[in-house]
Amino acid sequence: MPFAGHTLAAALLAASFMLPSALPAAAQPVQTQTPADTARALSDLVVLGPMMDQMIDAMAAPMAQMLERDFPGRGQVVAAILVEEMQVEFARLMPELEDQVALMMARHFTHQEMLELLAFYESPLGQRTLEVMPAMMTELMPYSMQFGERVAAGVMPRVMTRLQALDAPAPQTPAPATGGK
């Protein structure tokens, strides 16, 4: 039976890939030689790092609630199985994700910009940023969903009106008068 919440899970997963992750307290400066090395180091530090557990935790709760409807009274077992299977799948797919994130970083930032970003994230403020951003983004997620729904509700009536007007017959312009006496 397909999982009813797959769209929510995919949205949470996609959004969470762009969230900074917590930096280990004893982080050492990253030494890189090539733009590809720098992109990989930056993606590991900012995007991937220890984020897998945070992503699993963020995704597991709503998914477990949906699954518990089919398996009532077994919430803890459902959550444990779900987390275990998600850890296996994340680990299996992580190399592919790491490659894609590093390529994305290299496309959007110059080598010098990536070096500067690494320096920032290795600073005390950068480490603090990496520490608090996942919690802030998790906190923002429900509001963002509601905000998106409000935007769609405000936009759709106007979009429909304009699209329906495209199908309306063109106004008839009067034929030019001929100067007959």
mmCIF file of C-alpha atoms in Angstrom:
data_model
loop_
_atom_site.group_PDB
_atom_site.id
_atom_site.type_symbol
_atom_site.label_atom_id
_atom_site.label_comp_id
_atom_site.label_asym_id
_atom_site.label_seq_id
_atom_site.Cartn_x
_atom_site.Cartn_y
_atom_site.Cartn_z
ATOM 1 C CA MET A 1 0.000 0.000 0.000
ATOM 2 C CA PRO A 2 1.524 3.376 -0.955
ATOM 3 C CA PHE A 3 2.314 5.759 1.867
ATOM 4 C CA ALA A 4 -0.275 8.530 1.911
ATOM 5 C CA GLY A 5 2.138 11.130 3.234
ATOM 6 C CA HIS A 6 4.816 10.707 0.583
ATOM 7 C CA THR A 7 4.276 14.228 -0.758
ATOM 8 C CA LEU A 8 4.716 15.767 2.699
ATOM 9 C CA ALA A 9 7.768 13.622 3.334
ATOM 10 C CA ALA A 10 9.309 14.591 0.004
ATOM 11 C CA ALA A 11 8.657 18.282 0.658
ATOM 12 C CA LEU A 12 10.197 18.094 4.127
ATOM 13 C CA LEU A 13 13.175 16.211 2.791
ATOM 14 C CA ALA A 14 13.763 18.616 -0.059
ATOM 15 C CA ALA A 15 13.485 21.647 2.175
ATOM 16 C CA SER A 16 15.721 20.186 4.833
ATOM 17 C CA PHE A 17 18.606 19.591 2.401
ATOM 18 C CA MET A 18 19.141 23.300 2.238
ATOM 19 C CA LEU A 19 19.258 23.771 5.988
ATOM 20 C CA PRO A 20 22.608 24.192 7.685
ATOM 21 C CA SER A 21 23.447 21.368 10.051
ATOM 22 C CA ALA A 22 25.113 21.379 13.432
ATOM 23 C CA LEU A 23 28.892 21.711 13.318
ATOM 24 C CA PRO A 24 30.916 19.547 15.695
ATOM 25 C CA ALA A 25 32.217 21.647 18.598
ATOM 26 C CA ALA A 26 35.851 20.804 17.851
ATOM 27 C CA ALA A 27 35.683 21.598 14.135
ATOM 28 C CA GLN A 28 39.043 21.977 12.456
ATOM 29 C CA PRO A 29 39.605 24.393 9.557
ATOM 30 C CA VAL A 30 39.053 22.634 6.245
ATOM 31 C CA GLN A 31 41.991 22.655 3.845
ATOM 32 C CA THR A 32 41.068 22.391 0.176
ATOM 33 C CA GLN A 33 43.058 22.571 -3.037
ATOM 34 C CA THR A 34 40.595 22.518 -5.915
ATOM 35 C CA PRO A 35 37.162 24.067 -6.437
ATOM 36 C CA ALA A 36 35.689 20.535 -6.393
ATOM 37 C CA ASP A 37 37.352 19.796 -3.033
ATOM 38 C CA THR A 38 36.096 23.106 -1.663
ATOM 39 C CA ALA A 39 32.565 22.475 -2.915
ATOM 40 C CA ARG A 40 32.563 19.028 -1.275
ATOM 41 C CA ALA A 41 33.914 20.407 2.008
ATOM 42 C CA LEU A 42 31.337 23.203 2.028
ATOM 43 C CA SER A 43 28.453 20.852 1.252
ATOM 44 C CA ASP A 44 29.576 18.438 3.967
ATOM 45 C CA LEU A 45 29.907 21.230 6.497
ATOM 46 C CA VAL A 46 26.817 23.286 5.740
ATOM 47 C CA VAL A 47 24.300 20.982 4.143
ATOM 48 C CA LEU A 48 25.049 17.375 4.920
ATOM 49 C CA GLY A 49 27.247 16.899 7.971
ATOM 50 C CA PRO A 50 25.288 15.387 10.870
ATOM 51 C CA MET A 51 22.009 16.576 9.357
ATOM 52 C CA MET A 52 20.783 13.065 8.548
ATOM 53 C CA ASP A 53 19.538 12.460 12.103
ATOM 54 C CA GLN A 54 17.874 15.886 12.219
ATOM 55 C CA MET A 55 16.147 15.246 8.903
ATOM 56 C CA ILE A 56 14.985 11.813 9.994
ATOM 57 C CA ASP A 57 13.615 13.218 13.252
ATOM 58 C CA ALA A 58 11.794 16.014 11.406
ATOM 59 C CA MET A 59 10.298 13.625 8.857
ATOM 60 C CA ALA A 60 9.557 10.677 11.145
ATOM 61 C CA ALA A 61 7.043 12.358 13.458
ATOM 62 C CA PRO A 62 4.420 13.291 10.817
ATOM 63 C CA MET A 63 5.034 10.071 8.898
ATOM 64 C CA ALA A 64 4.637 7.974 12.058
ATOM 65 C CA GLN A 65 1.375 9.752 12.890
ATOM 66 C CA MET A 66 0.010 8.874 9.467
ATOM 67 C CA LEU A 67 1.178 5.278 9.734
ATOM 68 C CA GLU A 68 -0.302 4.882 13.198
ATOM 69 C CA ARG A 69 -3.758 5.342 11.693
ATOM 70 C CA ASP A 70 -3.204 1.995 9.969
ATOM 71 C CA PHE A 71 -1.515 0.468 13.036
ATOM 72 C CA PRO A 72 -3.364 1.981 16.037
ATOM 73 C CA GLY A 73 -1.802 1.680 19.467
ATOM 74 C CA ARG A 74 1.602 0.820 18.041
ATOM 75 C CA GLY A 75 3.071 4.316 17.785
ATOM 76 C CA GLN A 76 6.417 3.535 19.392
ATOM 77 C CA VAL A 77 6.955 0.435 17.268
ATOM 78 C CA VAL A 78 5.896 2.288 14.121
ATOM 79 C CA ALA A 79 8.289 5.162 14.919
ATOM 80 C CA ALA A 80 11.190 2.820 15.711
ATOM 81 C CA ILE A 81 10.763 0.836 12.485
ATOM 82 C CA LEU A 82 10.338 4.009 10.468
ATOM 83 C CA VAL A 83 13.493 5.634 11.884
ATOM 84 C CA GLU A 84 15.527 2.453 11.417
ATOM 85 C CA GLU A 85 14.469 2.074 7.793
ATOM 86 C CA MET A 86 14.993 5.772 7.083
ATOM 87 C CA GLN A 87 18.548 5.586 8.460
ATOM 88 C CA VAL A 88 19.327 2.673 6.142
ATOM 89 C CA GLU A 89 17.846 4.440 3.110
ATOM 90 C CA PHE A 90 19.521 7.777 3.858
ATOM 91 C CA ALA A 91 22.893 6.043 4.235
ATOM 92 C CA ARG A 92 22.378 4.203 0.947
ATOM 93 C CA LEU A 93 21.451 7.364 -0.968
ATOM 94 C CA MET A 94 23.775 9.854 0.762
ATOM 95 C CA PRO A 95 26.739 9.548 -1.673
ATOM 96 C CA GLU A 96 24.459 10.551 -4.559
ATOM 97 C CA LEU A 97 23.157 13.519 -2.574
ATOM 98 C CA GLU A 98 26.674 14.574 -1.577
ATOM 99 C CA ASP A 99 27.706 14.622 -5.238
ATOM 100 C CA GLN A 100 24.676 16.687 -6.252
ATOM 101 C CA VAL A 101 25.089 19.219 -3.439
ATOM 102 C CA ALA A 102 28.789 19.672 -4.212
ATOM 103 C CA LEU A 103 27.974 20.227 -7.907
ATOM 104 C CA MET A 104 25.292 22.733 -6.948
ATOM 105 C CA MET A 105 27.678 24.605 -4.656
ATOM 106 C CA ALA A 106 30.299 24.770 -7.422
ATOM 107 C CA ARG A 107 27.698 26.077 -9.915
ATOM 108 C CA HIS A 108 26.461 28.865 -7.670
ATOM 109 C CA PHE A 109 29.655 30.015 -5.953
ATOM 110 C CA THR A 110 33.146 30.831 -7.179
ATOM 111 C CA HIS A 111 36.049 29.010 -5.591
ATOM 112 C CA GLN A 112 36.931 32.161 -3.643
ATOM 113 C CA GLU A 113 33.339 32.539 -2.391
ATOM 114 C CA MET A 114 33.307 28.926 -1.214
ATOM 115 C CA LEU A 115 36.596 29.473 0.635
ATOM 116 C CA GLU A 116 35.102 32.553 2.323
ATOM 117 C CA LEU A 117 31.961 30.606 3.250
ATOM 118 C CA LEU A 118 34.103 27.841 4.762
ATOM 119 C CA ALA A 119 36.002 30.450 6.775
ATOM 120 C CA PHE A 120 32.733 31.943 8.010
ATOM 121 C CA TYR A 121 31.240 28.591 9.037
ATOM 122 C CA GLU A 122 34.455 27.718 10.866
ATOM 123 C CA SER A 123 34.240 30.980 12.879
ATOM 124 C CA PRO A 124 32.392 31.135 16.225
ATOM 125 C CA LEU A 125 29.438 32.962 14.619
ATOM 126 C CA GLY A 126 29.395 30.489 11.734
ATOM 127 C CA GLN A 127 29.389 27.580 14.168
ATOM 128 C CA ARG A 128 26.539 29.196 16.107
ATOM 129 C CA THR A 129 24.639 29.713 12.835
ATOM 130 C CA LEU A 130 25.062 26.056 11.928
ATOM 131 C CA GLU A 131 23.916 25.090 15.408
ATOM 132 C CA VAL A 132 20.661 27.079 15.482
ATOM 133 C CA MET A 133 19.488 27.120 11.850
ATOM 134 C CA PRO A 134 17.984 23.610 11.777
ATOM 135 C CA ALA A 135 15.801 24.393 14.798
ATOM 136 C CA MET A 136 14.818 27.757 13.323
ATOM 137 C CA MET A 137 13.871 26.175 9.999
ATOM 138 C CA THR A 138 11.880 23.456 11.752
ATOM 139 C CA GLU A 139 10.070 26.186 13.682
ATOM 140 C CA LEU A 140 9.430 28.110 10.468
ATOM 141 C CA MET A 141 8.108 25.116 8.476
ATOM 142 C CA PRO A 142 4.467 25.182 9.736
ATOM 143 C CA TYR A 143 4.208 28.935 9.167
ATOM 144 C CA SER A 144 5.749 28.567 5.703
ATOM 145 C CA MET A 145 3.151 25.963 4.758
ATOM 146 C CA GLN A 146 0.307 28.187 5.974
ATOM 147 C CA PHE A 147 1.854 31.188 4.231
ATOM 148 C CA GLY A 148 2.031 29.257 0.952
ATOM 149 C CA GLU A 149 -1.618 28.253 1.277
ATOM 150 C CA ARG A 150 -2.592 31.890 1.890
ATOM 151 C CA VAL A 151 -0.618 33.046 -1.138
ATOM 152 C CA ALA A 152 -2.300 30.406 -3.317
ATOM 153 C CA ALA A 153 -5.746 31.342 -1.977
ATOM 154 C CA GLY A 154 -5.138 35.011 -2.782
ATOM 155 C CA VAL A 155 -3.608 34.418 -6.200
ATOM 156 C CA MET A 156 -5.818 31.710 -7.684
ATOM 157 C CA PRO A 157 -9.049 33.745 -8.024
ATOM 158 C CA ARG A 158 -7.165 36.489 -9.891
ATOM 159 C CA VAL A 159 -5.321 33.987 -12.064
ATOM 160 C CA MET A 160 -8.589 32.244 -12.943
ATOM 161 C CA THR A 161 -10.268 35.564 -13.806
ATOM 162 C CA ARG A 162 -7.423 36.516 -16.117
ATOM 163 C CA LEU A 163 -7.260 33.097 -17.751
ATOM 164 C CA GLN A 164 -11.017 33.032 -18.289
ATOM 165 C CA ALA A 165 -10.794 36.491 -19.891
ATOM 166 C CA LEU A 166 -8.426 35.014 -22.489
ATOM 167 C CA ASP A 167 -11.277 32.815 -23.715
ATOM 168 C CA ALA A 168 -13.760 35.691 -23.872
ATOM 169 C CA PRO A 169 -14.698 36.813 -27.380
ATOM 170 C CA ALA A 170 -12.771 39.836 -28.564
ATOM 171 C CA PRO A 171 -14.767 43.071 -28.352
ATOM 172 C CA GLN A 172 -16.270 44.048 -31.689
ATOM 173 C CA THR A 173 -14.977 47.313 -33.036
ATOM 174 C CA PRO A 174 -17.360 49.297 -35.217
ATOM 175 C CA ALA A 175 -16.569 49.310 -38.928
ATOM 176 C CA PRO A 176 -15.061 52.562 -40.114
ATOM 177 C CA ALA A 177 -17.630 54.923 -41.539
ATOM 178 C CA THR A 178 -17.509 55.414 -45.248
ATOM 179 C CA GLY A 179 -17.956 58.955 -46.450
ATOM 180 C CA GLY A 180 -20.938 58.418 -48.779
ATOM 181 C CA LYS A 181 -23.242 61.372 -49.587
#
